[in-house]
Coordinates of C-alpha atoms and ligand atoms in Angstrom, one line a residue:
X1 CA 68.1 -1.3 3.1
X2 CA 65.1 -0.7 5.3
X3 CA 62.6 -3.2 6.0
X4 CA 59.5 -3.4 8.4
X5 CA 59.8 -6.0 11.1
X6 CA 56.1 -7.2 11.9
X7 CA 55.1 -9.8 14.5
X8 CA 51.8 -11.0 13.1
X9 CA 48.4 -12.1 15.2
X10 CA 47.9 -8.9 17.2
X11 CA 44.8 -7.4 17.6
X12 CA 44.2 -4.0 17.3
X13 CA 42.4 -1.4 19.2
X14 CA 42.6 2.6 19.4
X15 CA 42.0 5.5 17.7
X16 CA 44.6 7.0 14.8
X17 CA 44.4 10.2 13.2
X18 CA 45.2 10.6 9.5
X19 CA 47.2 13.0 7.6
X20 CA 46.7 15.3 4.9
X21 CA 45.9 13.9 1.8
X22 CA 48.7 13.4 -0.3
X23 CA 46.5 13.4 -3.6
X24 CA 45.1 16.9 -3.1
X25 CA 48.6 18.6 -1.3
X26 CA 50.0 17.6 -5.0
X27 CA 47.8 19.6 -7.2
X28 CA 47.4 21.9 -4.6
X29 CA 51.2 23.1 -4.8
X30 CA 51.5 23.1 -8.4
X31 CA 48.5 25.6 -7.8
X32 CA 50.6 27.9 -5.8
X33 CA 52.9 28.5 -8.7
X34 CA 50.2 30.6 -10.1
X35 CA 49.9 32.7 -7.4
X36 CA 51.6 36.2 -7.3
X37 CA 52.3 36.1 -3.6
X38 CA 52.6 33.5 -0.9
X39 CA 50.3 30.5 -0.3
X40 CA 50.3 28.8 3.4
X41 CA 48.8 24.9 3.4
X42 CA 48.3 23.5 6.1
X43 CA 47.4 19.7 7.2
X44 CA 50.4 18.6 4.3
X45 CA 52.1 15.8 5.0
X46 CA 56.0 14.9 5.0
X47 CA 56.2 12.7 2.3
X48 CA 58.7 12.1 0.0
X49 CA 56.0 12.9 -3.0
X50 CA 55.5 16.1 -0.7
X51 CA 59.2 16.5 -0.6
X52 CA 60.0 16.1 -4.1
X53 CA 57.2 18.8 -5.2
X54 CA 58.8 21.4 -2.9
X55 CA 61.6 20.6 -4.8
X56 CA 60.5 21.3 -8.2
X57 CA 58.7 24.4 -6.6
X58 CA 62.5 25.7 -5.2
X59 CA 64.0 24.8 -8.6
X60 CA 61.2 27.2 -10.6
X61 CA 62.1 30.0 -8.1
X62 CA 59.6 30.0 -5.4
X63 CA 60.7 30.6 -1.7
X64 CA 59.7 27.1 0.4
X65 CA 59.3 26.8 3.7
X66 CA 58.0 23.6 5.7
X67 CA 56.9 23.7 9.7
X68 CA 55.4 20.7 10.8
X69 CA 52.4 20.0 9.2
X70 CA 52.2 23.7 7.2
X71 CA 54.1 24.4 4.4
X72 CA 54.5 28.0 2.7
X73 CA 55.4 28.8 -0.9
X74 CA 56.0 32.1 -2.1
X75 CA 56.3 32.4 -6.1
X76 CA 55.9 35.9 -6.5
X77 CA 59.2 36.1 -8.0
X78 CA 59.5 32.9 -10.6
X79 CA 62.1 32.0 -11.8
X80 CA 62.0 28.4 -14.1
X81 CA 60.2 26.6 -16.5
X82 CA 61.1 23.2 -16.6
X83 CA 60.5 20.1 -14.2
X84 CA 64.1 18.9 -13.7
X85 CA 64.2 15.2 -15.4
X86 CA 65.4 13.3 -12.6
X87 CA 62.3 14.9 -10.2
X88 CA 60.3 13.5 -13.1
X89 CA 61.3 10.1 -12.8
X90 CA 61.0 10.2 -9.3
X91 CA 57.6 11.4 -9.3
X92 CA 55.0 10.9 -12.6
X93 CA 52.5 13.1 -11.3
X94 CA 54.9 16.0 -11.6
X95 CA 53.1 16.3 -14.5
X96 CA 50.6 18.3 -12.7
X97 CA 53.2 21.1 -12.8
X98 CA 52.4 21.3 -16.6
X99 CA 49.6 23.3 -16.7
X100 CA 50.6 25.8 -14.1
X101 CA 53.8 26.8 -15.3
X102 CA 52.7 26.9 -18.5
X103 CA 49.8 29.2 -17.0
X104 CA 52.2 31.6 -15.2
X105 CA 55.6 31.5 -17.9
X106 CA 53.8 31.0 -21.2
X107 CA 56.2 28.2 -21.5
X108 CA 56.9 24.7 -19.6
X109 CA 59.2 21.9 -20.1
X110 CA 58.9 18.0 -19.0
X111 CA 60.5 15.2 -19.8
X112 CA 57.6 12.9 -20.9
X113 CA 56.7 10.6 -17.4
X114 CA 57.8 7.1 -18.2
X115 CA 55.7 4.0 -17.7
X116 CA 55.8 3.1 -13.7
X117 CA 54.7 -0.1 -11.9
X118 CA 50.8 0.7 -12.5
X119 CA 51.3 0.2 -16.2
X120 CA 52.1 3.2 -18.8
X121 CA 51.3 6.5 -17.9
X122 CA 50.2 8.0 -20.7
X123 CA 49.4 12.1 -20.4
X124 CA 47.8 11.9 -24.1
X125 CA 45.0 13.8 -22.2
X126 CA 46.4 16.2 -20.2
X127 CA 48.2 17.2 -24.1
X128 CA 44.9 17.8 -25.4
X129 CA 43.8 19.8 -23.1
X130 CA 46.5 22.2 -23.1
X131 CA 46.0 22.0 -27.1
X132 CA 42.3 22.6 -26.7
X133 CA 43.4 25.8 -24.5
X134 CA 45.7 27.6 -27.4
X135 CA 49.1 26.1 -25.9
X136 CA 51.8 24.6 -28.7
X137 CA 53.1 21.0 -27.3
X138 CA 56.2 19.5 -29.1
X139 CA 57.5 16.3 -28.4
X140 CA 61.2 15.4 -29.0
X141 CA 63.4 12.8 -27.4
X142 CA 61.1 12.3 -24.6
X143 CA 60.8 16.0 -23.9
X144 CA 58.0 17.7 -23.9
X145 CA 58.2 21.8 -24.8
X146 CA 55.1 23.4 -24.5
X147 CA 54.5 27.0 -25.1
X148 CA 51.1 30.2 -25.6
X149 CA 49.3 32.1 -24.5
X150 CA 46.4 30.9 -23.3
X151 CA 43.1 31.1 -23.9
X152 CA 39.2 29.9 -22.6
X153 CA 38.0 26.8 -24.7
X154 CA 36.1 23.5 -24.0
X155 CA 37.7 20.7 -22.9
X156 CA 35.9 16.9 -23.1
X157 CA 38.0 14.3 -21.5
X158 CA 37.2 10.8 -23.2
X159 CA 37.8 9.4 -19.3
X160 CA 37.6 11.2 -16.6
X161 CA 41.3 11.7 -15.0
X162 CA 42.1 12.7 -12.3
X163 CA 45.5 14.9 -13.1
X164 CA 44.3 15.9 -16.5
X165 CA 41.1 16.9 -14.8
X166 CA 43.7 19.2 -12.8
X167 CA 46.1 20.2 -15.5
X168 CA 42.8 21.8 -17.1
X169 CA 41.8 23.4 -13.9
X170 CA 45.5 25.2 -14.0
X171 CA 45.8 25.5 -17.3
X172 CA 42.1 27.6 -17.4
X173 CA 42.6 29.4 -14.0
X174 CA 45.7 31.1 -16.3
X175 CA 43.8 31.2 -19.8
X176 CA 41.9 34.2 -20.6
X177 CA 38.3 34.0 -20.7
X178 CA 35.7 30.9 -19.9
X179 CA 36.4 27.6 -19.9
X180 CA 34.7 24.1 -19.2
X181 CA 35.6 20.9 -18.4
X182 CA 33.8 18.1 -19.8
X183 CA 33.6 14.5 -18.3
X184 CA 35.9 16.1 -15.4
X185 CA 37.1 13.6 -12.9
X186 CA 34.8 13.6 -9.5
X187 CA 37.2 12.9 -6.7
X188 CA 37.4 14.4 -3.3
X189 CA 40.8 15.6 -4.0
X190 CA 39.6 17.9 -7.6
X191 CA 36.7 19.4 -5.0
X192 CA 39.8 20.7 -2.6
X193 CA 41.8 21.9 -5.5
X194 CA 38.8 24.0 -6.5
X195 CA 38.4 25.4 -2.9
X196 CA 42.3 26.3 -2.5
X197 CA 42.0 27.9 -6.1
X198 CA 39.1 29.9 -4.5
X199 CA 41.6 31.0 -1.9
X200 CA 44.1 32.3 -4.6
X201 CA 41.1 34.8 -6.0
X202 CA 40.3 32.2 -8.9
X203 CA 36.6 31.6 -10.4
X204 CA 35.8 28.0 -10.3
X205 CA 32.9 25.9 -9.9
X206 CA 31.3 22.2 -10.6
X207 CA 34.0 20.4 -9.1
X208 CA 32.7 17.3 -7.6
X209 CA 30.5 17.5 -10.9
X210 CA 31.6 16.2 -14.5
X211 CA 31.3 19.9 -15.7
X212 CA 33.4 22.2 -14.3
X213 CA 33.7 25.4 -15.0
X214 CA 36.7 28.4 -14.7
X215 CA 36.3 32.4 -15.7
X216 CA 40.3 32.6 -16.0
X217 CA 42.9 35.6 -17.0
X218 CA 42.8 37.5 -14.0
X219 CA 46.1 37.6 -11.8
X220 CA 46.4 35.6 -8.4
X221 CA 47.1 36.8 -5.3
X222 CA 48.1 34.2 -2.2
X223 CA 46.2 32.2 0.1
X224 CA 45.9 30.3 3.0
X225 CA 44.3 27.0 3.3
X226 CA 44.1 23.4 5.1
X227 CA 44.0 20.0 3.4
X228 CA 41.2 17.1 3.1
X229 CA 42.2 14.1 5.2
X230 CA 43.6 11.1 3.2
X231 CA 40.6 8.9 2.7
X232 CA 43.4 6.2 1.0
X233 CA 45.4 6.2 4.2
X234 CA 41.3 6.2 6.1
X235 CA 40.6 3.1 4.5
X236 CA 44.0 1.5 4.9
X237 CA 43.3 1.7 8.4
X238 CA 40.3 0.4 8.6
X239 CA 41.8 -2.4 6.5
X240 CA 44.2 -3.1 9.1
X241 CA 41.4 -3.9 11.6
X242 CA 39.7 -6.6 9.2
X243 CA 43.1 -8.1 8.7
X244 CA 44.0 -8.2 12.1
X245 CA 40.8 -8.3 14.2
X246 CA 40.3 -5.4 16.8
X247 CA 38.2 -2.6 16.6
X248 CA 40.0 0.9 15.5
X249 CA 39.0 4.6 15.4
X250 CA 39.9 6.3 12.3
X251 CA 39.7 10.5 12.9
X252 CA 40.7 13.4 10.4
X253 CA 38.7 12.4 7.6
X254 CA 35.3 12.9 6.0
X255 CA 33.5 9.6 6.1
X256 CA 31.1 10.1 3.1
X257 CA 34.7 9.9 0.7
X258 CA 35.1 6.0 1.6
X259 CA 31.3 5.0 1.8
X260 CA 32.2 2.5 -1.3
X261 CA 34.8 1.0 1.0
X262 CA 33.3 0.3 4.3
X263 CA 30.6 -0.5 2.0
X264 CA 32.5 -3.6 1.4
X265 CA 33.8 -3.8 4.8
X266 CA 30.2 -4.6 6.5
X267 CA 29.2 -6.9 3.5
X268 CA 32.4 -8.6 4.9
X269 CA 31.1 -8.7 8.3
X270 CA 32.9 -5.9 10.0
X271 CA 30.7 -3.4 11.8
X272 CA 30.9 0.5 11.0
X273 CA 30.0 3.5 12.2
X274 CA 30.9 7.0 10.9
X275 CA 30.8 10.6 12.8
X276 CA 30.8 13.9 11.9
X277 CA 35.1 13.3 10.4
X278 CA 35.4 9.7 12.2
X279 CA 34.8 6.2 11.2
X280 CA 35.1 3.1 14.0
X281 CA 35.2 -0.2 12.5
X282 CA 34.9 -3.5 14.7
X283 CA 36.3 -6.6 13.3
X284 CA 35.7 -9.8 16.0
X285 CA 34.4 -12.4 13.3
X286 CA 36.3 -14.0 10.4
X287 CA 35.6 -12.0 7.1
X288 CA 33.1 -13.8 4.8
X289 CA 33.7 -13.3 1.0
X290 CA 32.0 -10.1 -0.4
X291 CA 30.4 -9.7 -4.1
X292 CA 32.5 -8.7 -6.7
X293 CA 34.7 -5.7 -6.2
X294 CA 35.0 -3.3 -9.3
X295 CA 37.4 -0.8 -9.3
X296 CA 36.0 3.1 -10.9
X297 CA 36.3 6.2 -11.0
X298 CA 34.8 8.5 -8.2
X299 CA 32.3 7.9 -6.5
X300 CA 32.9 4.0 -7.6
X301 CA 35.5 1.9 -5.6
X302 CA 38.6 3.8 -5.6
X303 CA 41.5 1.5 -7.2
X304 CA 43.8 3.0 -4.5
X305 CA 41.9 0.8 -2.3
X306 CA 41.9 -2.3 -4.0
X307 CA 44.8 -4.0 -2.9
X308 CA 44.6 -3.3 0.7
X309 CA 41.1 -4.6 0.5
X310 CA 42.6 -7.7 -1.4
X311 CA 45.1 -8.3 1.6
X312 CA 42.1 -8.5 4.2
X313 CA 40.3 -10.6 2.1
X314 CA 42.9 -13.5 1.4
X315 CA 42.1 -14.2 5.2
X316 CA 38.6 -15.1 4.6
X317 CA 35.6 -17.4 4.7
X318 CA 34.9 -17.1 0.8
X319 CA 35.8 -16.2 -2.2
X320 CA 36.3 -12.6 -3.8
X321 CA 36.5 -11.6 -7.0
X322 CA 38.8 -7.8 -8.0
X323 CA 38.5 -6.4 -11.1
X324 CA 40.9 -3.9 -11.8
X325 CA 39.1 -1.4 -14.4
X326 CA 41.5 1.6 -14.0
X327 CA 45.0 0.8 -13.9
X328 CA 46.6 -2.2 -16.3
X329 CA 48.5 -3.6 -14.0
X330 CA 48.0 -3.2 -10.6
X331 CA 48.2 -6.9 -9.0
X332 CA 52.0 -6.7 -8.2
X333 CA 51.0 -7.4 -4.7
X334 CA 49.3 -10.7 -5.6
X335 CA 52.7 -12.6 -6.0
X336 CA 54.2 -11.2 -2.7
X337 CA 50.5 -12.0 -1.1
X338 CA 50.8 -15.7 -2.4
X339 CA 54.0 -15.9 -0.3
X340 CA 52.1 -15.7 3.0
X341 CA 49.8 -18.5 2.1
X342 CA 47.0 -16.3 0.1
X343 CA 45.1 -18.4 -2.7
X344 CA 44.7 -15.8 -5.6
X345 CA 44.7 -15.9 -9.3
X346 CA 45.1 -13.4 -11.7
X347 CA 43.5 -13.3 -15.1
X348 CA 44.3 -9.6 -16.8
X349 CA 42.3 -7.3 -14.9
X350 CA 40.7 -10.3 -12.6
X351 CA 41.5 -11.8 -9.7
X352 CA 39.7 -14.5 -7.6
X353 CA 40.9 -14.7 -4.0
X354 CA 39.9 -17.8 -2.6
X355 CA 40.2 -16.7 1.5
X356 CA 42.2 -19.4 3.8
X357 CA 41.7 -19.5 6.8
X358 CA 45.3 -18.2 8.1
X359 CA 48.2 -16.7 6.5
X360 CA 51.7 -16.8 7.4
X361 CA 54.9 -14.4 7.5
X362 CA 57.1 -13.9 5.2
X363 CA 59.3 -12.2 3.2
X364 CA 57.9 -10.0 1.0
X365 CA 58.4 -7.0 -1.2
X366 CA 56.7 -3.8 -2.1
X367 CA 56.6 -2.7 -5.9
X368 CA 54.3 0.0 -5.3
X369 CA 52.6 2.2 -2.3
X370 CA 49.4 1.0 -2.1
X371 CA 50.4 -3.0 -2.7
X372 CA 53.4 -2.1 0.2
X373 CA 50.4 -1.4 2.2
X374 CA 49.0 -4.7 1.7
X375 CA 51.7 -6.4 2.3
X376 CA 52.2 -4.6 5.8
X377 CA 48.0 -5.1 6.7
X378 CA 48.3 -8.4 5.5
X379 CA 51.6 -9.5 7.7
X380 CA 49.4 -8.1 10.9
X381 CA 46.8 -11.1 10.1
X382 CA 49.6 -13.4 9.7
X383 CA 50.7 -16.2 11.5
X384 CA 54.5 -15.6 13.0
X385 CA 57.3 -12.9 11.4
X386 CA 57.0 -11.5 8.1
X387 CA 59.7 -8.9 6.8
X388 CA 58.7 -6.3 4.2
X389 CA 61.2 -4.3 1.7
X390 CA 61.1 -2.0 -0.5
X391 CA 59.8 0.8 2.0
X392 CA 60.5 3.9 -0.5
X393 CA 57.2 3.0 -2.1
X394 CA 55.5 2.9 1.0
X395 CA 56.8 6.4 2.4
X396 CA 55.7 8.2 -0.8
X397 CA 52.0 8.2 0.5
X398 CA 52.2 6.9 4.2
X399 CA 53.9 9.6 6.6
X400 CA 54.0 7.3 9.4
X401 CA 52.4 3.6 9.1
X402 CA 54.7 1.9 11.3
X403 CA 54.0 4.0 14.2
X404 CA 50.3 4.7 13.5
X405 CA 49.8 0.8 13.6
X406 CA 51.8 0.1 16.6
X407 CA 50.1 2.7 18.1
X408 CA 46.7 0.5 17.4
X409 CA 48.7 -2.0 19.1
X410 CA 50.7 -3.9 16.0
X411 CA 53.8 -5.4 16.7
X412 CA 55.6 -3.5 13.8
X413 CA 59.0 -1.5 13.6
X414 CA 61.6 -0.5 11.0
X415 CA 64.8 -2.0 10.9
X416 CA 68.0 -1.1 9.0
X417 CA 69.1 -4.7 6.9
Ligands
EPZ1 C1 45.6 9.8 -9.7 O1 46.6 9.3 -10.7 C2 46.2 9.4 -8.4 N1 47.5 10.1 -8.2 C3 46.4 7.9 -8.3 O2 46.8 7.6 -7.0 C4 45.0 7.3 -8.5 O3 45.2 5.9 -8.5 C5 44.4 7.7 -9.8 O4 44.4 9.1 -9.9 C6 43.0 7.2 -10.0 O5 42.2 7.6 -9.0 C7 47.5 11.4 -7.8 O6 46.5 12.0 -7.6 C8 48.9 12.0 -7.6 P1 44.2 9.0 -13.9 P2 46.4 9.8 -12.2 O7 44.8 10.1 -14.8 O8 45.9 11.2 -12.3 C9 44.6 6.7 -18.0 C10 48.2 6.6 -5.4 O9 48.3 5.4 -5.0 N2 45.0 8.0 -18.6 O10 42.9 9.2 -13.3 O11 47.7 9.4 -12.9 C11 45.6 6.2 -17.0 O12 46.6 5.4 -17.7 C12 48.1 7.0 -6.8 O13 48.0 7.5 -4.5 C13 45.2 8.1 -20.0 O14 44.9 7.1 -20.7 O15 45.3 8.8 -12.7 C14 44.8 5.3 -16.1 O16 44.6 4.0 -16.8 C15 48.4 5.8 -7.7 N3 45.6 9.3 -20.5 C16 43.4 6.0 -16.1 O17 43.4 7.0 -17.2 C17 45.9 10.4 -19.7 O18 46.3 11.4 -20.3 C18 43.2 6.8 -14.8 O19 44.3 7.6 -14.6 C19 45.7 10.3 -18.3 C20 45.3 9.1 -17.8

């Protein structure tokens, strides 16, 4: 078992660049399944989700090749229709595949994504929008076999999510004739998908917007294109400075898609500044408690940022209070945080982190990516050795942390147990 090794109480200072965005680089290869030709992306990064989508992309037929940071799929010759089950597992958001195989076979087949360690995963949504589009979807024994031709309609989400926002976007690029998408989700991520589909030939606009709109049917050729920076992995960094102290240079990444976290960050007390695709933060005080952090949908507080914004604040002169408002249950960091010394309490979907004034290492484990995150920023902060397992969640969304924080001067490296 791997684990990362972190001396804590080293400041940080340099400049890191970060990589493609993992949450785009998903939709945007179940995209290139609709093409008729081959797609290049650049700026994708190895991940094991990244991995595990080239995968499913091999197993429907496609010809996958990965360079570096470019990856090339061509699926003019496909070949499958289903998401192999144990892919599935590995990855829930394989669900994205729905609506493009669907698109380009007529015909798809998923084993329904189980619950995970955010809570149930429901897709009820991303159902009803292939319904709303003329496709048949059966349920039986946890598979899901859906099948039609599709056609133009109007889809109103009753929240606005992010992969059934995308599974419509697929699903209309495919179905003949207009459709809309009502109460679409706003993030960063849906605007690249638009611009890659753009690429392919497809007509679709409003992304960004809660009204999008595609004029679908027509056939797909290849494309070429280059993916957003990860503002998650941005903000993580810039995390890492308040938890640590230091001042850190954060490039590859368009500022204006974290506002509502360095936001927080200068309420804190940490100073900011943002460039043209750059953000510098400079952390020299203690952090004082901020007001209330919500979690929302985009352009609110991302919920991906929550708990490594909980890890710098459990260091703090203050108190903080997190409320969850997406996910059900996404404080499975908070137990492993306690460990270090941090004073928290969690009430359903609120949690009250009293800030001491130092933490100390420990042994901790990670039960998701973005709470492995915290535990790593928050060991940085601490007083002495911390040890953190469970690194599988962690390498699903980070392609390098370890070395990207020792190169900001951590004390941090992975060790075989
Ligand atoms: C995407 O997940 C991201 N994943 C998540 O990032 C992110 O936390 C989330 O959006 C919210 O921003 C990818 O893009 C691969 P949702 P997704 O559908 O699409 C409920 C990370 O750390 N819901 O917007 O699954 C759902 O249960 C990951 O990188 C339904 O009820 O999120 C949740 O409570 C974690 N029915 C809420 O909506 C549905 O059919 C928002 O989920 C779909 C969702």
């Amino acid at each position: 078992m791997s684990a990362f090794l972190v001396e804590g109480g080293r400041r940080l200072d340099g400049s890191v660049r970060v990589h493609g965005a993992k949450n785009s680089v998903l939709p945007i290869l179940a995209a290139a399944f609709l093409a008729d030709g081959e797609s290049v992306i650049h700026n994708c990064p190895r991940l094991s989700d990244v991995a595990a989508s080239l995968e499913i992309l091999r197993h429907l037929g496609c010809g996958v090749r990965w360079e570096g940071d470019t990856v090339s799929v061509d699926a003019s010759a496909p070949a499958g229709v289903d998401v192999p089950d144990a892919l599935m597992r590995e990855m829930r958001s394989s669900v994205i595949f729905l609506g493009a195989i669907l698109g380009r076979m007529g015909r798809a087949q998923l084993c329904a994504p189980g619950g995970c360690e955010l809570g149930p995963r429901p897709i009820d949504l991303h159902l009803a929008a292939i319904r709303t589009l003329g496709g048949t979807v059966e349920e039986e024994g946890g598979r899901l076999s859906c099948s039609g031709a599709l056609t133009g309609g109007d889809v109103v989400l009753s929240i606005p999510s992010v992969g059934a926002t995308e599974n419509a976007m697929l699903a209309a690029v495919a179905a003949a004739g207009t459709t809309t998408i009502t109460n679409a989700a706003r993030e960063p991520e849906i605007v690249d998908l638009q611009e890659f589909l753009r690429t392919l030939g497809a007509k679709v606009r409003g992304a960004g917007s809660s009204v999008i709109t595609v004029e679908g049917g027509k056939p797909l050729h290849g494309g070429e294109f280059t993916v957003m920076g990860d503002r998650i992995v941005a903000a993580t960094y810039l995390a890492a400075a308040a938890c640590a102290g230091g001042q850190v240079k954060v490039t590859g990444v368009d500022w204006r898609h974290l506002s509502t976290v360095t936001a927080v960050l200068t309420e804190a007390g940490c100073a900011v500044r943002s460039g043209r695709d750059c953000l510098a933060i400079r952390c020299e005080e203690p952090l004082r408690g901020v007001r209330p952090v919500r979690t929302a949908p985009y352009p609110g507080f991302p919920t991906d940022a929550q708990a490594i914004l909980m890890a710098a604040m459990s260091r703090s002169e203050g108190t903080t209070l997190f409320v969850e408002n997406i996910f059900e249950s996404r404080y499975r960091h908070v137990d492993e945080l306690t460990r270090m010394g941090a004073d928290i309490r969690v009430e359903g979907r609120v949690a009250v982190v009293c800030g001491v004034p130092r933490l100390h290492g420990a042994a901790v484990r990670a039960d998701d990516l973005r709470g492995g995150a915290a535990l790593t920023l928050a060991a940085l902060g601490a007083e002495g050795r911390s040890t953190i397992t469970g690194l599988q969640h962690i390498d699903r969304g980070y392609q390098n942390l370890e070395g990207d924080l020792r190169k900001l001067g951590a004390e941090i490296r992975r060790e075989e147990l």
